[in-house]
Amino acid sequence: MEEMKQRHVKEQRDLQALITQKKKSVSKKTRKSINSQCIDLEQRLQERHAEESAALQGDQDPQLLSEQVDEDSKVETVFESVEPQHVRRGTASPAHDVQDLSTALHKTTLVPNGNPKSQVKKPNRQKARLARRAAEQEVQIAEAAKEAEDLPDLRGIERAAMAKQFAQHGLIEQDIQPDGHCLYNSVADQLNSLRLNLPQEISQTSNLKVQRSVSYGSVREIVASFIDNHPTDFEPFMEEPITSYTDRIRNTAEWGGHLELLAIAKAYDLQLNIVQASGIVERISGDFIKSVPEDRRLWLAYYRHSYGLGEHYNSLRKRPQNNT
């Protein structure tokens, strides 16, 4: 027992001497790494000493104690192999001793059961930060999904209300692509369906006039031209020069609003009937003095919640009458 204590004291003293030399040769870049290695050496030596003491008192079996004695021989060999050369030669070379210590320690272990112990690695802060952020995002997604479950189905409610309005007015919906031109495409579909105000041209093979279908582009051009020619009717409601406003109507996919609806009604001399989920049918008419003829009435469906881009117009056609 006394011999083991003396050996422990000697090993601790030798380790402290080597650690001191190791720390003297550190730089700013290697300080953290050297400190981590020194702490690991001290911890492993303390664990081995504690296990030796427990084994000597009968807490471990003879086989494990025999293995520990073999490890002690290895440790002593490590300390002897890295004994400071300046002690033997009388010259100081701490950097060389530190290098010898690191090399020797990588070739052995202080674990009593003989299994190599992996070197302690510093935690990767970037990975930990990314993992923490991913966990926070998952929590936010779960909370958003839970909130969405509690919200009313605005799309379903609007669709059901619109279907009721269509049935009440005898209308069939014609889906229009939601691409920014939906208002103008809906009006073009109505004009083509009712054969109203279609441009005409002379056929090259005969003297008969043939009809040509209306496109959203031609509707945009007519709306822009009407606004240009009637500035006093529209300028009070604009926040920009009328020329730049009509230029965007002609050359972009910007949505149409109330001013464009008014220009369509007046330019084509029509009545626009705009069906909404609230049950209200908004009517915007041209210059009619008396009642509006049935063939001058266009029907549009106006949506707020059913399409991803937001507000949207679809074309509505009258349901064919059964003659039976």
Short mmCIF file of C-alpha atoms in Angstrom, two decimals:
data_model
loop_
_atom_site.label_atom_id
_atom_site.label_comp_id
_atom_site.label_asym_id
_atom_site.label_seq_id
_atom_site.Cartn_x
_atom_site.Cartn_y
_atom_site.Cartn_z
CA MET A 1 0.00 0.00 0.00
CA GLU A 2 2.78 2.40 0.93
CA GLU A 3 4.69 1.56 -2.24
CA MET A 4 1.63 2.32 -4.36
CA LYS A 5 1.13 5.70 -2.66
CA GLN A 6 4.75 6.63 -3.31
CA ARG A 7 4.37 5.66 -6.93
CA HIS A 8 1.18 7.75 -7.22
CA VAL A 9 2.93 10.78 -5.77
CA LYS A 10 5.83 10.35 -8.18
CA GLU A 11 3.49 9.99 -11.19
CA GLN A 12 1.52 13.08 -10.20
CA ARG A 13 4.72 15.07 -9.71
CA ASP A 14 6.12 13.96 -13.06
CA LEU A 15 2.84 14.73 -14.83
CA GLN A 16 2.67 18.20 -13.31
CA ALA A 17 6.25 18.87 -14.45
CA LEU A 18 5.43 17.82 -17.99
CA ILE A 19 2.19 19.83 -18.00
CA THR A 20 4.08 22.90 -16.83
CA GLN A 21 6.57 22.52 -19.68
CA LYS A 22 3.70 21.95 -22.13
CA LYS A 23 1.93 25.14 -21.07
CA LYS A 24 5.10 27.22 -21.38
CA SER A 25 5.33 26.46 -25.09
CA VAL A 26 1.72 27.29 -26.02
CA SER A 27 0.64 30.09 -28.34
CA LYS A 28 -2.72 31.82 -28.75
CA LYS A 29 -3.76 29.33 -31.41
CA THR A 30 -2.81 26.22 -29.39
CA ARG A 31 -3.75 27.37 -25.87
CA LYS A 32 -7.23 25.84 -25.82
CA SER A 33 -6.05 22.56 -27.30
CA ILE A 34 -3.11 22.26 -24.87
CA ASN A 35 -5.30 23.08 -21.85
CA SER A 36 -7.84 20.47 -22.93
CA GLN A 37 -5.10 17.84 -23.25
CA CYS A 38 -3.66 18.68 -19.84
CA ILE A 39 -7.06 18.43 -18.16
CA ASP A 40 -7.66 15.09 -19.85
CA LEU A 41 -4.28 13.76 -18.64
CA GLU A 42 -4.93 14.78 -15.07
CA GLN A 43 -8.43 13.30 -15.09
CA ARG A 44 -7.29 9.97 -16.51
CA LEU A 45 -4.42 9.70 -14.01
CA GLN A 46 -6.75 10.45 -11.09
CA GLU A 47 -9.22 7.82 -12.28
CA ARG A 48 -6.49 5.21 -12.53
CA HIS A 49 -5.16 6.00 -9.08
CA ALA A 50 -8.65 5.72 -7.59
CA GLU A 51 -9.20 2.36 -9.25
CA GLU A 52 -5.83 1.06 -8.05
CA SER A 53 -6.63 2.06 -4.49
CA ALA A 54 -10.04 0.39 -4.68
CA ALA A 55 -8.49 -2.77 -6.13
CA LEU A 56 -5.91 -2.94 -3.36
CA GLN A 57 -8.68 -2.75 -0.77
CA GLY A 58 -10.50 -5.69 -2.38
CA ASP A 59 -13.15 -3.82 -4.43
CA GLN A 60 -11.93 -5.30 -7.73
CA ASP A 61 -11.13 -8.86 -8.76
CA PRO A 62 -7.52 -10.11 -9.13
CA GLN A 63 -7.80 -10.33 -12.93
CA LEU A 64 -8.66 -6.63 -13.28
CA LEU A 65 -5.89 -5.74 -10.85
CA SER A 66 -3.42 -7.71 -12.96
CA GLU A 67 -4.51 -5.79 -16.05
CA GLN A 68 -4.09 -2.53 -14.15
CA VAL A 69 -0.51 -3.45 -13.19
CA ASP A 70 0.24 -3.94 -16.88
CA GLU A 71 -1.20 -0.49 -17.60
CA ASP A 72 0.97 0.98 -14.83
CA SER A 73 4.00 -0.36 -16.63
CA LYS A 74 2.82 1.36 -19.81
CA VAL A 75 2.30 4.67 -18.00
CA GLU A 76 5.74 4.52 -16.43
CA THR A 77 7.16 3.82 -19.86
CA VAL A 78 5.39 6.92 -21.19
CA PHE A 79 6.83 9.15 -18.49
CA GLU A 80 10.30 7.69 -18.94
CA SER A 81 10.16 8.07 -22.72
CA VAL A 82 9.29 11.76 -22.45
CA GLU A 83 11.72 12.57 -19.63
CA PRO A 84 13.00 16.07 -20.39
CA GLN A 85 16.20 15.82 -22.35
CA HIS A 86 17.56 18.94 -20.72
CA VAL A 87 17.52 17.05 -17.39
CA ARG A 88 19.88 14.47 -18.89
CA ARG A 89 21.95 16.89 -20.94
CA GLY A 90 21.62 20.01 -18.83
CA THR A 91 20.02 22.04 -21.64
CA ALA A 92 16.49 23.43 -21.87
CA SER A 93 14.25 22.38 -24.79
CA PRO A 94 10.61 22.56 -23.59
CA ALA A 95 9.13 22.63 -27.08
CA HIS A 96 10.86 19.34 -27.96
CA ASP A 97 9.65 17.76 -24.70
CA VAL A 98 6.06 18.83 -25.35
CA GLN A 99 6.18 17.24 -28.79
CA ASP A 100 7.58 14.00 -27.32
CA LEU A 101 4.81 13.97 -24.70
CA SER A 102 2.06 14.37 -27.29
CA THR A 103 3.52 11.63 -29.49
CA ALA A 104 3.92 9.18 -26.61
CA LEU A 105 0.42 9.78 -25.21
CA HIS A 106 -1.18 9.03 -28.57
CA LYS A 107 0.46 5.58 -28.51
CA THR A 108 -0.90 4.44 -25.15
CA THR A 109 -3.84 4.83 -22.78
CA LEU A 110 -4.56 5.21 -19.10
CA VAL A 111 -7.84 3.25 -19.22
CA PRO A 112 -7.50 0.26 -16.85
CA ASN A 113 -9.50 -2.22 -18.91
CA GLY A 114 -7.15 -1.90 -21.88
CA ASN A 115 -9.68 -0.37 -24.31
CA PRO A 116 -8.48 2.81 -26.07
CA LYS A 117 -10.21 5.95 -25.00
CA SER A 118 -11.12 8.43 -27.73
CA GLN A 119 -9.69 11.89 -27.46
CA VAL A 120 -12.08 14.48 -26.08
CA LYS A 121 -13.42 16.68 -28.88
CA LYS A 122 -14.70 20.20 -28.48
CA PRO A 123 -18.38 20.63 -29.35
CA ASN A 124 -19.12 22.04 -32.80
CA ARG A 125 -20.89 25.33 -32.09
CA GLN A 126 -22.14 25.78 -35.64
CA LYS A 127 -23.78 22.34 -35.73
CA ALA A 128 -25.34 22.95 -32.33
CA ARG A 129 -26.68 26.30 -33.50
CA LEU A 130 -28.15 24.78 -36.69
CA ALA A 131 -29.74 21.95 -34.72
CA ARG A 132 -31.25 24.43 -32.26
CA ARG A 133 -32.61 26.55 -35.11
CA ALA A 134 -34.11 23.49 -36.84
CA ALA A 135 -35.82 22.49 -33.59
CA GLU A 136 -37.26 25.99 -33.19
CA GLN A 137 -38.57 25.91 -36.78
CA GLU A 138 -40.27 22.57 -36.16
CA VAL A 139 -41.99 24.02 -33.10
CA GLN A 140 -43.15 27.05 -35.11
CA ILE A 141 -44.47 24.84 -37.92
CA ALA A 142 -46.37 22.70 -35.43
CA GLU A 143 -47.86 25.80 -33.77
CA ALA A 144 -48.86 27.25 -37.17
CA ALA A 145 -50.51 23.97 -38.16
CA LYS A 146 -52.44 23.91 -34.89
CA GLU A 147 -53.59 27.51 -35.41
CA ALA A 148 -54.64 26.70 -38.98
CA GLU A 149 -56.84 23.87 -37.70
CA ASP A 150 -58.75 26.37 -35.55
CA LEU A 151 -59.28 28.87 -38.39
CA PRO A 152 -62.47 28.79 -40.48
CA ASP A 153 -62.24 27.32 -43.97
CA LEU A 154 -62.67 30.63 -45.82
CA ARG A 155 -62.18 29.01 -49.21
CA GLY A 156 -64.80 26.35 -48.57
CA ILE A 157 -67.27 28.88 -47.16
CA GLU A 158 -66.81 31.19 -50.14
CA ARG A 159 -67.16 28.36 -52.66
CA ALA A 160 -70.40 27.15 -51.06
CA ALA A 161 -71.87 30.67 -50.99
CA MET A 162 -70.93 31.29 -54.64
CA ALA A 163 -72.48 28.01 -55.75
CA LYS A 164 -75.72 29.10 -54.09
CA GLN A 165 -75.62 32.42 -55.97
CA PHE A 166 -74.97 30.69 -59.30
CA ALA A 167 -77.97 28.42 -58.81
CA GLN A 168 -80.18 31.35 -57.84
CA HIS A 169 -79.31 33.35 -60.97
CA GLY A 170 -79.11 30.38 -63.36
CA LEU A 171 -75.39 30.74 -64.08
CA ILE A 172 -72.60 28.37 -65.11
CA GLU A 173 -69.04 29.23 -64.07
CA GLN A 174 -66.23 29.34 -66.61
CA ASP A 175 -62.82 29.02 -64.91
CA ILE A 176 -60.28 31.66 -65.90
CA GLN A 177 -56.55 31.33 -65.28
CA PRO A 178 -55.42 33.42 -62.28
CA ASP A 179 -52.50 35.22 -63.94
CA GLY A 180 -53.23 38.95 -63.51
CA HIS A 181 -55.34 39.10 -66.70
CA CYS A 182 -58.38 37.36 -65.16
CA LEU A 183 -60.73 40.38 -65.36
CA TYR A 184 -59.91 41.04 -69.01
CA ASN A 185 -60.02 37.34 -69.92
CA SER A 186 -63.43 37.01 -68.22
CA VAL A 187 -64.83 39.95 -70.19
CA ALA A 188 -63.35 38.55 -73.43
CA ASP A 189 -64.99 35.19 -72.72
CA GLN A 190 -68.35 36.95 -72.19
CA LEU A 191 -68.02 38.97 -75.40
CA ASN A 192 -67.09 35.88 -77.40
CA SER A 193 -69.96 33.91 -75.85
CA LEU A 194 -72.57 36.62 -76.54
CA ARG A 195 -71.05 37.71 -79.88
CA LEU A 196 -71.00 41.33 -78.76
CA ASN A 197 -68.83 44.12 -80.17
CA LEU A 198 -66.47 41.71 -81.90
CA PRO A 199 -63.92 43.21 -84.29
CA GLN A 200 -64.64 42.37 -87.91
CA GLU A 201 -62.44 42.01 -90.98
CA ILE A 202 -62.92 41.37 -94.73
CA SER A 203 -61.99 37.87 -95.81
CA GLN A 204 -59.42 37.69 -98.58
CA THR A 205 -61.40 34.93 -100.35
CA SER A 206 -64.85 36.52 -100.27
CA ASN A 207 -66.66 39.76 -99.64
CA LEU A 208 -68.31 38.43 -96.49
CA LYS A 209 -67.32 39.80 -93.10
CA VAL A 210 -66.08 37.20 -90.63
CA GLN A 211 -65.90 37.55 -86.88
CA ARG A 212 -62.67 37.36 -84.96
CA SER A 213 -62.52 36.35 -81.28
CA VAL A 214 -61.69 38.93 -78.61
CA SER A 215 -58.53 38.48 -76.50
CA TYR A 216 -57.61 39.92 -73.13
CA GLY A 217 -55.06 42.11 -74.91
CA SER A 218 -57.69 43.77 -77.07
CA VAL A 219 -59.86 44.38 -73.98
CA ARG A 220 -56.88 45.98 -72.20
CA GLU A 221 -56.24 48.24 -75.19
CA ILE A 222 -59.89 49.37 -75.37
CA VAL A 223 -59.96 50.09 -71.62
CA ALA A 224 -56.71 52.09 -71.75
CA SER A 225 -57.86 54.07 -74.80
CA PHE A 226 -61.23 54.87 -73.21
CA ILE A 227 -59.54 56.19 -70.06
CA ASP A 228 -57.10 58.26 -72.15
CA ASN A 229 -60.02 59.78 -74.08
CA HIS A 230 -62.11 60.53 -70.98
CA PRO A 231 -59.58 61.84 -68.44
CA THR A 232 -62.05 63.90 -66.41
CA ASP A 233 -64.03 60.78 -65.50
CA PHE A 234 -60.99 58.97 -64.07
CA GLU A 235 -58.20 61.39 -63.07
CA PRO A 236 -59.82 62.41 -59.74
CA PHE A 237 -59.49 58.80 -58.58
CA MET A 238 -55.83 58.33 -59.60
CA GLU A 239 -52.66 58.95 -57.61
CA GLU A 240 -50.40 59.14 -60.67
CA PRO A 241 -50.45 60.70 -64.16
CA ILE A 242 -53.07 59.18 -66.41
CA THR A 243 -50.51 58.30 -69.09
CA SER A 244 -48.46 56.09 -66.76
CA TYR A 245 -51.66 54.48 -65.43
CA THR A 246 -52.91 53.49 -68.89
CA ASP A 247 -49.42 52.38 -69.91
CA ARG A 248 -49.49 49.77 -67.14
CA ILE A 249 -52.93 48.62 -68.33
CA ARG A 250 -51.57 48.07 -71.84
CA ASN A 251 -48.17 46.57 -71.10
CA THR A 252 -48.29 44.70 -67.79
CA ALA A 253 -50.30 41.96 -66.09
CA GLU A 254 -51.53 44.29 -63.36
CA TRP A 255 -54.95 43.42 -62.00
CA GLY A 256 -57.99 45.39 -62.96
CA GLY A 257 -60.15 47.12 -60.35
CA HIS A 258 -63.21 49.34 -60.11
CA LEU A 259 -61.92 51.97 -62.57
CA GLU A 260 -61.26 49.31 -65.17
CA LEU A 261 -64.72 47.79 -64.64
CA LEU A 262 -66.29 51.22 -65.17
CA ALA A 263 -64.26 51.77 -68.35
CA ILE A 264 -65.30 48.34 -69.69
CA ALA A 265 -68.99 49.04 -69.07
CA LYS A 266 -68.85 52.43 -70.76
CA ALA A 267 -66.53 51.47 -73.65
CA TYR A 268 -68.62 48.43 -74.63
CA ASP A 269 -71.97 49.93 -73.50
CA LEU A 270 -72.72 46.98 -71.22
CA GLN A 271 -73.98 46.19 -67.77
CA LEU A 272 -71.50 44.19 -65.61
CA ASN A 273 -73.13 42.04 -62.94
CA ILE A 274 -70.50 41.01 -60.36
CA VAL A 275 -71.57 38.14 -58.11
CA GLN A 276 -70.00 37.98 -54.65
CA ALA A 277 -70.12 35.40 -51.84
CA SER A 278 -71.88 37.89 -49.56
CA GLY A 279 -74.97 37.62 -51.78
CA ILE A 280 -74.56 41.11 -53.19
CA VAL A 281 -74.61 41.52 -56.98
CA GLU A 282 -72.78 44.73 -57.87
CA ARG A 283 -73.99 46.29 -61.11
CA ILE A 284 -71.89 48.68 -63.17
CA SER A 285 -73.66 50.02 -66.28
CA GLY A 286 -72.86 52.01 -69.37
CA ASP A 287 -74.97 54.90 -70.60
CA PHE A 288 -78.36 53.19 -70.56
CA ILE A 289 -81.40 55.46 -70.34
CA LYS A 290 -83.97 52.72 -69.84
CA SER A 291 -83.75 49.06 -68.92
CA VAL A 292 -80.74 47.02 -69.99
CA PRO A 293 -81.36 44.42 -72.71
CA GLU A 294 -80.63 40.86 -71.67
CA ASP A 295 -77.96 40.46 -74.34
CA ARG A 296 -76.06 43.48 -72.94
CA ARG A 297 -75.60 41.94 -69.49
CA LEU A 298 -72.29 40.34 -68.58
CA TRP A 299 -71.85 38.24 -65.44
CA LEU A 300 -68.61 37.91 -63.48
CA ALA A 301 -67.75 35.97 -60.31
CA TYR A 302 -65.57 37.85 -57.82
CA TYR A 303 -63.51 35.80 -55.31
CA ARG A 304 -61.48 36.94 -52.31
CA HIS A 305 -60.24 33.71 -50.66
CA SER A 306 -60.41 30.87 -53.19
CA TYR A 307 -57.25 31.57 -55.20
CA GLY A 308 -53.62 31.75 -54.17
CA LEU A 309 -52.93 35.13 -55.82
CA GLY A 310 -55.77 36.79 -53.91
CA GLU A 311 -58.69 38.53 -55.65
CA HIS A 312 -59.88 36.80 -58.79
CA TYR A 313 -62.56 37.03 -61.49
CA ASN A 314 -64.23 34.16 -63.34
CA SER A 315 -66.61 34.35 -66.26
CA LEU A 316 -70.27 33.38 -65.73
CA ARG A 317 -72.57 32.26 -68.54
CA LYS A 318 -76.32 31.88 -68.49
CA ARG A 319 -77.46 28.30 -68.15
CA PRO A 320 -79.16 27.10 -71.37
CA GLN A 321 -82.94 26.92 -71.10
CA ASN A 322 -84.60 23.53 -71.58
CA ASN A 323 -87.25 23.63 -74.31
CA THR A 324 -88.98 20.50 -73.11
#
